[in-house]
Every structure is written in C-alpha cells, then in structure tokens.
Coordinates of C-alpha atoms in Angstrom, one line a residue:
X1467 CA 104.9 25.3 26.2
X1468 CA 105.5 28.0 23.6
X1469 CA 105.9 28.4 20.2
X1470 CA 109.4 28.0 18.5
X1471 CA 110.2 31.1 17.5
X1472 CA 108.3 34.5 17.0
X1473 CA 105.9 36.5 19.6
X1474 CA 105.3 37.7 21.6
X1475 CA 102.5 35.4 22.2
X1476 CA 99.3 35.5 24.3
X1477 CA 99.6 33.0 27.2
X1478 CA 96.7 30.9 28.3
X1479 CA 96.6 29.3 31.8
X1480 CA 94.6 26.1 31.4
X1481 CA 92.5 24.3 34.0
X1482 CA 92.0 20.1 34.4
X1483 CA 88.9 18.2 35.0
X1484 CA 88.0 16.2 38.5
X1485 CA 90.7 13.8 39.1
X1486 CA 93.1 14.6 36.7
X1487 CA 96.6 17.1 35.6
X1488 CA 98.1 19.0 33.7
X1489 CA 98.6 18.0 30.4
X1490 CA 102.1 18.7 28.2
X1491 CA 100.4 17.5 25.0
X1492 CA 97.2 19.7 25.9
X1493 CA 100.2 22.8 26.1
X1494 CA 102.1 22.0 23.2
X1495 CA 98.7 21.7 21.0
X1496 CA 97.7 25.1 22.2
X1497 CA 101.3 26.4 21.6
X1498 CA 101.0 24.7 18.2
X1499 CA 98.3 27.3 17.4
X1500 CA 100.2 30.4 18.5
X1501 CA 99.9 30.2 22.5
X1502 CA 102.3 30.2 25.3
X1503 CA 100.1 27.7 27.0
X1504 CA 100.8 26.4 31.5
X1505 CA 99.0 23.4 32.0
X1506 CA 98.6 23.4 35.4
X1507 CA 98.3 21.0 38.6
X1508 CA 95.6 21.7 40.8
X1509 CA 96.1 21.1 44.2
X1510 CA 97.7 17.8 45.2
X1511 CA 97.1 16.7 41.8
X1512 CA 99.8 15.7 39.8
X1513 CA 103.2 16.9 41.2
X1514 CA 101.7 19.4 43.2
X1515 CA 102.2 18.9 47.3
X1516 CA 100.0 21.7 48.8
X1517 CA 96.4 22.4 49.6
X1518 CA 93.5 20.1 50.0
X1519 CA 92.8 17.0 48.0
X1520 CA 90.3 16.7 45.1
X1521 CA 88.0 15.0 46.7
X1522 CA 83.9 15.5 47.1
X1523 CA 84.3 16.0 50.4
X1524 CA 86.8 19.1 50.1
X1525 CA 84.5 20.6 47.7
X1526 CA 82.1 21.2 50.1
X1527 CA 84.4 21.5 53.3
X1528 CA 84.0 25.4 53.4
X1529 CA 83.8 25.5 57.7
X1530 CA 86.4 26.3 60.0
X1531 CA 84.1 26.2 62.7
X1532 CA 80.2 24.8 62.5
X1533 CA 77.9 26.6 59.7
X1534 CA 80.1 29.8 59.6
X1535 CA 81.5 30.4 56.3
X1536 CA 85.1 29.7 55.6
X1537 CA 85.0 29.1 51.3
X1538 CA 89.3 29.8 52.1
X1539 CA 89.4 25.5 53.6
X1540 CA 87.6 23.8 50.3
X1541 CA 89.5 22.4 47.4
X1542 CA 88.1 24.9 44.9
X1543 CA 89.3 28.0 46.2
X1544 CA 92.5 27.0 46.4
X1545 CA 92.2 25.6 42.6
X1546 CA 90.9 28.9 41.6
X1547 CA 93.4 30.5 43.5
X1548 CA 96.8 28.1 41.9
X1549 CA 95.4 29.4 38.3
X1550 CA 95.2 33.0 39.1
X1551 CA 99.2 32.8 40.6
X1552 CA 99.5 30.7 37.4
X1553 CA 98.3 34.0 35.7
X1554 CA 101.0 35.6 37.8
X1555 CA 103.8 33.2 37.0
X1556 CA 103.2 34.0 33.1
X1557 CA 103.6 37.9 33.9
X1558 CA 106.5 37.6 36.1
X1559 CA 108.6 35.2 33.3
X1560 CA 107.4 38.4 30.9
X1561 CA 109.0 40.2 32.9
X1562 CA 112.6 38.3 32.9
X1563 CA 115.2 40.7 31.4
X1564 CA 118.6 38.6 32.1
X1565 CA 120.2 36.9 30.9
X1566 CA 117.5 37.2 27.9
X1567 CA 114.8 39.7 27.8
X1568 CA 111.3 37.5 27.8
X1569 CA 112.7 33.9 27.0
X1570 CA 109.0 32.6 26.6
X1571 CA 108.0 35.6 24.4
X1572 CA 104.8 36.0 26.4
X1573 CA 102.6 38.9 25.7
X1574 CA 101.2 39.8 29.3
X1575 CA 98.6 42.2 28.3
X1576 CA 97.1 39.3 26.5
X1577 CA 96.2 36.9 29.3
X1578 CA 93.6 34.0 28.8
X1579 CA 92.3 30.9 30.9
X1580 CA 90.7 27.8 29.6
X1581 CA 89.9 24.3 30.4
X1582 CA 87.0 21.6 30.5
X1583 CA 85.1 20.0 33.9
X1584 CA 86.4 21.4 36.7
X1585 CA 88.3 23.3 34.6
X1586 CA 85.6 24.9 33.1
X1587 CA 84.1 25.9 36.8
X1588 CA 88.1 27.1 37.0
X1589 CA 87.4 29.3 34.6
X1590 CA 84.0 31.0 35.3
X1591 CA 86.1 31.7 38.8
X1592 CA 89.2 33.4 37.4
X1593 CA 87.0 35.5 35.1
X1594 CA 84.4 35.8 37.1
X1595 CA 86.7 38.1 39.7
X1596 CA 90.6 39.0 37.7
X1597 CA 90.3 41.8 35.1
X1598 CA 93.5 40.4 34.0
X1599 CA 91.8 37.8 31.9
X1600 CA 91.1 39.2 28.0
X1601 CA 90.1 35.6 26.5
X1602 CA 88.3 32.6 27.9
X1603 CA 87.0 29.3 26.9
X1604 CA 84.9 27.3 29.5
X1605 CA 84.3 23.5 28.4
X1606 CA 81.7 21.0 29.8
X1607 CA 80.7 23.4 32.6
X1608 CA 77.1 25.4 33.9
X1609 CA 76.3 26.6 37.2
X1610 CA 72.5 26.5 38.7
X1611 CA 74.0 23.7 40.9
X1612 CA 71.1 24.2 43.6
X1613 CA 68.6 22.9 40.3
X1614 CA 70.7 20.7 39.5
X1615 CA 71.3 18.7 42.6
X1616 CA 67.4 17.6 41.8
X1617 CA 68.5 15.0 39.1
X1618 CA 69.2 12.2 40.2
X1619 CA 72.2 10.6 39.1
X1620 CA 73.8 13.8 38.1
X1621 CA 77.2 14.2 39.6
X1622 CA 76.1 16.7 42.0
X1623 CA 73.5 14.6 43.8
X1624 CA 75.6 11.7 43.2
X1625 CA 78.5 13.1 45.0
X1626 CA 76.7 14.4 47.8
X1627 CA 74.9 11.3 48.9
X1628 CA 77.8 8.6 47.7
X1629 CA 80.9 10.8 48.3
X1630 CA 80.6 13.1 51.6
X1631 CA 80.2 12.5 55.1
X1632 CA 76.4 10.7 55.6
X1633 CA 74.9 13.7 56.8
X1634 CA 72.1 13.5 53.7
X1635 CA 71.4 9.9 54.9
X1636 CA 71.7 10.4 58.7
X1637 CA 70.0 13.5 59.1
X1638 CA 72.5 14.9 60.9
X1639 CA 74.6 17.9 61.1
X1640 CA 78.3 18.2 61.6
X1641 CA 81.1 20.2 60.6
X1642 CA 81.6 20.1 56.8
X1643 CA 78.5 18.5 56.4
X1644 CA 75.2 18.8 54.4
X1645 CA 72.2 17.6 56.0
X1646 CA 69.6 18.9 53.7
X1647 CA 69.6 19.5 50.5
X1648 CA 66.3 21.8 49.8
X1649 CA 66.2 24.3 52.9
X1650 CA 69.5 26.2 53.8
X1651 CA 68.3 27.2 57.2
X1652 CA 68.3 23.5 58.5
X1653 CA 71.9 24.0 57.3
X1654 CA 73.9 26.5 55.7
X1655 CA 76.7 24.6 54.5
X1656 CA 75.2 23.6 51.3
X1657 CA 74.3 27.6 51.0
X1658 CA 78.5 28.6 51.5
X1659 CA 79.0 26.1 48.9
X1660 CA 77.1 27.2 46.4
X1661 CA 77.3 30.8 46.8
X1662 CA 80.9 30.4 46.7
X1663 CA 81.5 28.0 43.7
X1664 CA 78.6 27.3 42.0
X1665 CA 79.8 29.3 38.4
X1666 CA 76.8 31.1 37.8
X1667 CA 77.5 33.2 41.2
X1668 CA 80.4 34.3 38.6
X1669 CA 78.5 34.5 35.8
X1670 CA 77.5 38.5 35.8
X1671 CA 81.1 39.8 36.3
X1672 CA 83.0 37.9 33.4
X1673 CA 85.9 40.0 32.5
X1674 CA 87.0 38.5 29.2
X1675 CA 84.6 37.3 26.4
X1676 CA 83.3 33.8 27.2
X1677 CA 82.7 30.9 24.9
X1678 CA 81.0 27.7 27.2
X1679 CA 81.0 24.4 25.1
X1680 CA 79.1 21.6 26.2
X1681 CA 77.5 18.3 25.1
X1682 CA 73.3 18.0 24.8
X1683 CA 74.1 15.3 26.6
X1684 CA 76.4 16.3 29.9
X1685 CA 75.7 13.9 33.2
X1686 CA 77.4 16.5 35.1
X1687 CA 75.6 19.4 34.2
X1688 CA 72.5 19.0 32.2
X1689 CA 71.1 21.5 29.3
X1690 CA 68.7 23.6 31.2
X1691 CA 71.9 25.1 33.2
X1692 CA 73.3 26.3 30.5
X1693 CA 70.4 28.6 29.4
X1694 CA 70.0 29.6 32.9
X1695 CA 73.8 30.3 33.0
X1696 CA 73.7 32.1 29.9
X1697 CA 71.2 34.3 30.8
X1698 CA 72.9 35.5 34.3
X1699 CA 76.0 36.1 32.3
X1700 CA 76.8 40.0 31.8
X1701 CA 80.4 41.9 31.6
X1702 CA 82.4 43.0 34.5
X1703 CA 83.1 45.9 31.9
X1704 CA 86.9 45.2 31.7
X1705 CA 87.0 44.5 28.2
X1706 CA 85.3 46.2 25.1
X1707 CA 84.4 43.3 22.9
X1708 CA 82.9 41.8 25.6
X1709 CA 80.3 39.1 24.2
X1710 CA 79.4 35.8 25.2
X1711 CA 78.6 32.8 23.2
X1712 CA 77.5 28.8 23.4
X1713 CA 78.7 25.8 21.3
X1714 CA 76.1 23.2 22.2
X1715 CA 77.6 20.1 20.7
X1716 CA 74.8 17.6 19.6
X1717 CA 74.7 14.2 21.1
X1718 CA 78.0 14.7 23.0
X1719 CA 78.8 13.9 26.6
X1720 CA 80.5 15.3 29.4
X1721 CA 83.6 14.9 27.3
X1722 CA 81.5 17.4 25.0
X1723 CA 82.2 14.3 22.2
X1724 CA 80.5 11.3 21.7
X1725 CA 82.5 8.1 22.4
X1726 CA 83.3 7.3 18.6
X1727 CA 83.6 10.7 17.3
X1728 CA 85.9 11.3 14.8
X1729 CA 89.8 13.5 15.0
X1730 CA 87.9 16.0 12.6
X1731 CA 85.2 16.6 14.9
X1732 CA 87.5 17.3 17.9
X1733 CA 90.0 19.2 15.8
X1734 CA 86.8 21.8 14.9
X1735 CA 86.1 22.4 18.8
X1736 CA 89.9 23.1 19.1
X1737 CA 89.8 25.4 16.4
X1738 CA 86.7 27.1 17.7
X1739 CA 88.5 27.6 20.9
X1740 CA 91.5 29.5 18.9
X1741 CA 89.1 31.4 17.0
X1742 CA 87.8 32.9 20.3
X1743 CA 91.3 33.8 21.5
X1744 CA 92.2 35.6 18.6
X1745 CA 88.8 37.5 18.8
X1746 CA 89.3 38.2 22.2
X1747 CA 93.2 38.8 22.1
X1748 CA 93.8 40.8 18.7
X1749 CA 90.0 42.0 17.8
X1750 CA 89.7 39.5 15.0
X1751 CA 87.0 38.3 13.5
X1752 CA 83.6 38.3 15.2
X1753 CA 81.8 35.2 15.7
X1754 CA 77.9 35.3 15.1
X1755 CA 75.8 36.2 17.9
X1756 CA 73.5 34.0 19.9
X1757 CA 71.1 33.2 17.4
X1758 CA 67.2 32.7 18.2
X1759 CA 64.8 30.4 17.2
X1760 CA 60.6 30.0 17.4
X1761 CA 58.5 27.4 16.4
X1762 CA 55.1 27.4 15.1
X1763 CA 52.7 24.7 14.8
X1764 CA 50.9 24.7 11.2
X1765 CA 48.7 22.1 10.7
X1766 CA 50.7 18.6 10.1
X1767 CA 54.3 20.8 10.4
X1768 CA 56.1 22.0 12.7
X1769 CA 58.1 25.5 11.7
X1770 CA 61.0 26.9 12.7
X1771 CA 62.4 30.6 12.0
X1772 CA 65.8 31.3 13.1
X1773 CA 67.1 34.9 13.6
X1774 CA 70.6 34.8 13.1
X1775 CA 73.1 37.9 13.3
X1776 CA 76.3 37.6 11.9
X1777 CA 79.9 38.6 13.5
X1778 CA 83.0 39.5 11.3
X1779 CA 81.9 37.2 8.2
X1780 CA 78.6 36.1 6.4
X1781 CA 77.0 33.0 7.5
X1782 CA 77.7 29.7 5.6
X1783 CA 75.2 27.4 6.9
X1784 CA 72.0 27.4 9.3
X1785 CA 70.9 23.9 10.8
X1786 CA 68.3 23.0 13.2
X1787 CA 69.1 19.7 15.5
X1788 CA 65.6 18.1 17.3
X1789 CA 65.1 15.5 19.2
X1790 CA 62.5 14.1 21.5
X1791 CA 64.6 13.0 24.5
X1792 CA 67.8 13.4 26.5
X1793 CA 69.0 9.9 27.4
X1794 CA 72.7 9.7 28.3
X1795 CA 73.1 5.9 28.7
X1796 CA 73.4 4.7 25.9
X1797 CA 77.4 3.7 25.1
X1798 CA 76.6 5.6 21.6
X1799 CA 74.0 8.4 22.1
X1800 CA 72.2 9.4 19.0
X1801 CA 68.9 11.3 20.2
X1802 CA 69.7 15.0 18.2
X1803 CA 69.4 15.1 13.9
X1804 CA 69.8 17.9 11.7
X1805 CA 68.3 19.6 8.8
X1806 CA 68.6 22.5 7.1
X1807 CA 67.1 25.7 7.5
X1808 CA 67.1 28.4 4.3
X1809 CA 67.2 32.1 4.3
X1810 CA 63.4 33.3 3.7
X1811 CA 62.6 36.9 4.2
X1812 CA 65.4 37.9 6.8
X1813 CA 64.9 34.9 8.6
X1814 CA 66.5 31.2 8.5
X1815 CA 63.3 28.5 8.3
X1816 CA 62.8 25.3 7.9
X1817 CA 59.8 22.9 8.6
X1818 CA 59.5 18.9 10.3
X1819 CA 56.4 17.0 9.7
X1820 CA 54.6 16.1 12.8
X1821 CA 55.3 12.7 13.9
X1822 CA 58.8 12.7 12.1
X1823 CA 60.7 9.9 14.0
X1824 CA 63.8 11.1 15.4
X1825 CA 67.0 8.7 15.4
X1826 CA 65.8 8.0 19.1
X1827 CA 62.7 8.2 21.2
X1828 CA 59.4 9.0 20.1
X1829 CA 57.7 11.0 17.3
X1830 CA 58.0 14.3 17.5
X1831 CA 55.4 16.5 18.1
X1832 CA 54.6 20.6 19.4
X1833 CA 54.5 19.3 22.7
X1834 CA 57.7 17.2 23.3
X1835 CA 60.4 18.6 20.2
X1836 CA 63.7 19.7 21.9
X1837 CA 65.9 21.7 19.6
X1838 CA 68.9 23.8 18.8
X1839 CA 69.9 26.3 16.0
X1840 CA 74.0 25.6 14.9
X1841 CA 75.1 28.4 13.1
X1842 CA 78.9 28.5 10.8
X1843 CA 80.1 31.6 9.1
X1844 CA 82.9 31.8 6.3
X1845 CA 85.2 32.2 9.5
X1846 CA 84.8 28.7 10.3
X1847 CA 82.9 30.0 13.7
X1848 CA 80.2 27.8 14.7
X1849 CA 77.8 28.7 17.6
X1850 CA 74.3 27.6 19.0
X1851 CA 71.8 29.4 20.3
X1852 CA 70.3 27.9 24.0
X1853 CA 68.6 24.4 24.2
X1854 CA 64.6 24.7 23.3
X1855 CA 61.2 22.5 24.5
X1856 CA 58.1 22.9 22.7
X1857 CA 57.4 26.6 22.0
X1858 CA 59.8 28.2 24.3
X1859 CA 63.1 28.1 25.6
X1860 CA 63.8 25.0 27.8
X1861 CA 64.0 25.5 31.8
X1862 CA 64.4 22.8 34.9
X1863 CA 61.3 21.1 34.9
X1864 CA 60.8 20.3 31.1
X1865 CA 61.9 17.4 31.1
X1866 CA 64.0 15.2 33.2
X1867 CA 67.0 14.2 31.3
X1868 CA 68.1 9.7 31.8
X1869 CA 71.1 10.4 32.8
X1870 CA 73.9 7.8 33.4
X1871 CA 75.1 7.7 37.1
X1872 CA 78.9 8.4 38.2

C-alpha cells in the first residue's frame, strides 16, 4: 500500500505474528501515515507456497543430520529471510524506470521493518544483521528464551512439551528433537535454536534505532526479558541516531492491549510507532531517553525519584505505575495504577504510603512493589523505563509471573 500521491515515501516491510498474514488494512493504516507499507506472508502462511510451515516443531527443526547445526531447515530463518527479500522487493520497484519512473514513490535509502509476535522476533532478526534497515519498531517480543523456558505456562515451555516431538517427555534424543531443556551437552539442539533465534542473540548489532513495545503482562515473553534484552542491546554502528527505547504498556497482554481497551488507546501506540519512523527516517524529533527510577523506604512511605532526560521536546507529564503482582489470567487484568510524580530539584518524585492497596493483589510494601516510570513529552512520545522489584531493577527470579497457559 502507498500513499495517494506525493513521496517519495519511506517503505516499511512489516512482519505477522504466530499463525497468522499479512494484513492489507495493517498496510493501508501505515500508508495512511506517510508509508509505503508490504505486509508480508511468511512462509506457507497466507498465499505463500514455499518453505516450512509455521509450526512449533519447524521452529526448532534446525538439523539436517543429528545435533549438527543446520538453523538454514527451521521456519524462522526462512521468515527472516522472506522479509529481508521483502526489503529487496521495495528497492527493486524503486528502481522501476518504464513505463513510469518509481510508480510506488518509494524512498529506498529509507528502509524500515516492523511487526508484533513473531513479527517482533522478525524484526530483531532483520536488524539485527541488514544495515539496510534505518527505522524499526519491534512489538510484543524479548529474547532470553533459555530464562524464559523456566515459566511454566509461557509459550516457550508450553510449545516445547505440548507442540514438538516427545523428546522432553521420553527422554530421548532424535533428530529435530529436544531432550533436555537445562544442559545443552545432553543435547545441542535446544543450544542451535537459541543461538540462532532467540532475539537477544541480535540484540548488540541493531542497525536501525529500535523501539520494543510490550504489555506488563505478555504470556509469551514475560517482563524480566525485556530488561535483560534491553540491556544486551547496542548499535551495529550503521546509523548515527542510533538509540533504543521501551514502551512498556501497563496491564496489557501479549496483544500489548488489554481486552477492552479503548480505539484511543491503540491509535496512541500506532502513533508512537510513526513517531519513531520519522525519528529514525528524517532526524525528527527526539523521543526522551530511557528514564531511571529509585526507590527509597522512609518510614511509613515509599519514595520514588525519576531521572528523566528529555529528546527533541520538554516533557509533559511523569507517572509512576506499581503493582504487587503479575497475574495474566484474569479476562480483564488490572494489577498496575498510576500516580503522578512532580519535578523537585532535577528529579521527577513522588511518594506511596506503605500498605497502599493496589487495584490487585496485596498491599504494597519495600519488599514486593513492582513498578515503572511512563514518560510523554510535548511531542506526543511516550516511553518507559525497564520493569522494577523492590529496590532494584527486576531480573528472572523476582518473581514468578501467573501466567495464562497457550
């Protein structure tokens, strides 16, 4: 899809989830917004007729022959792979000169890739290893897979033991299969899996700036990845406003929403998505950095102090979301709440009694707060700093998140 006249435009190759296709309606929106958008199929998805099926099982068929690695056979390479020649495509039709010079108006030095779920591991991929991407937006993704695999429920541990051949439950080790999921030397598949398509094996050579938004309350891949993810992430050194940046929506699921929420809600990702682009495309405005936060326990209150760095535009507004638990089950999750914090002596701060009961779960306290900082500016950017437990910055092993099986 691209827009009806003007350009030329950047074009943005854009990635679907598990199961699903390309979207027209997701390419015209994006085109709506000044893109020339390809909404792809992956692999046998859709109208597409080659490669491997999207299945669990192709994910982690990556052997030719038994426990030597071969990441060329699974599904996700050749994903990857289809949105790198979709990259391709969008240069060549730039290229076009009869019988009209650049029908599509396509700006080719201004190549971007987005997309959510599998999408969003599409994306860590392609900019993770092509220097021809200058923008990217990665929804509902995080890597640390080999962490992650410990929750039970999550998708990862679900798929393994539901979804692939029974090696987990026989003990046994074939071709394309994982017999154990802690010690790679019993069996290396697991180990060619990850080290080929877990994203945060991506994560220190992104090319383009990166924006990763995600839900507080992901079943696929739970909030301590995405501070681990974050922090592995670093610049391939392709592109000079190189940054990276989180949009931790409170409350939200794997569709990074919560079932419920409203058009205006959605419309403020979507916009937060173009804001990015034009960043990372035209050197527009900044967004904020990664803000910080601490919290300090004095006496019945808990304090927080936020140190928040502004982009292109002053900030507008500083909140802190808490909660006291991650439980994804409910149809209607409502663990996080906000308040405000005010600017006091270069910092952002604000206060929460102890024992303040959040809208789920138990009183809060030092020992058990979880918390966020969301930050806007007069750009309409909004980012987050990472997820935080107690007095530090949550990692695997805080807390073990209910999470609603798949």
């Amino acid at each position: 899809a691209t827009p009806l006249f003007g350009g030329p435009y950047p074009g943005v190759v854009i990635g679907h989830g598990h199961g699903g296709h390309g979207s027209p309606e997701l390419a015209m929106a994006l085109a709506a917004l000044g893109y020339v958008a390809l909404s792809i199929d992956g692999p046998r998805a859709g109208l597409s007729t080659g490669g491997p099926q999207d299945t669990e099982q192709a994910w982690i068929s990556v052997e030719k022959t038994m426990n030597q690695p071969s990441p060329e056979v699974g599904f996700l390479y050749h994903y990857a792979y289809a949105g790198m020649r979709g990259l391709t495509l969008l240069e060549r039709l730039a290229n076009i000169r009869f019988p009209y010079r650049n029908p599509f108006r396509i700006d080719s030095s201004r190549l971007g890739v987005m997309g959510a779920s599998m999408g969003g591991q599409f994306t860590y991929y392609i900019n993770g290893v092509d220097s021809r991407v200058k923008g990217a937006v990665a929804i509902a993704v995080a890597g640390d897979w080999h962490k992650l695999l410990a929750y039970e429920g999550a998708w990862l541990y679900h798929g393994l033991y539901y979804y692939t051949r029974d090696g987990l439950i026989s003990g046994l080790d074939q071709l394309n299969t994982i017999s154990d999921v802690c010690d790679f030397s019993v069996d290396p598949t697991l180990k060619t899996f990850l080290d080929y398509f877990d994203p945060i094996s991506y994560a220190p050579t992104q090319h383009a700036p990166l924006l990763t938004i995600i839900g507080t309350h992901d079943q696929y891949f739970t909030v301590p990845a995405i501070n681990t993810t974050y922090d592995r992430t670093a610049s391939a050194g392709t592109h000079p406003g190189f940054r990276k940046n989180i949009l931790l929506t409170p409350n939200g699921k794997h569709g990074v929403l919560r079932e419920g929420d409203d058009y205006e809600t959605l419309l403020r990702i979507i916009l937060d998505a173009h804001g990015w682009f034009r960043y990372a495309f035209y050197g527009a405005a900044a967004p904020p950095a990664t803000p910080t936060v601490a919290m300090t326990d004095e006496g019945t209150r808990m304090v927080f102090r936020a140190a928040v760095t502004a982009g292109s535009r002053a900030i507008r507004s500083v909140e802190l979301w808490y909660a006291t638990q991650i439980d994804t089950t409910p149809a209607l999750v409502n663990d996080f709440a906000p308040i405000r914090l005010e600017l006091a002596g270069g910092a952002y701060v604000g206060s929460l009694a102890i024992g303040t009961l959040p809208p789920s779960g138990p009183a809060a306290t030092p020992d058990n707060i979880l918390y966020f900082v969301r930050v806007t500016d007069e750009s309409n950017f909004t980012v987050t700093s990472k997820m935080y437990y107690g007095d530090h910055q949550m990692k695997f092993g805080d807390i073990v998140p209910v999470i609603e099986h798949f």
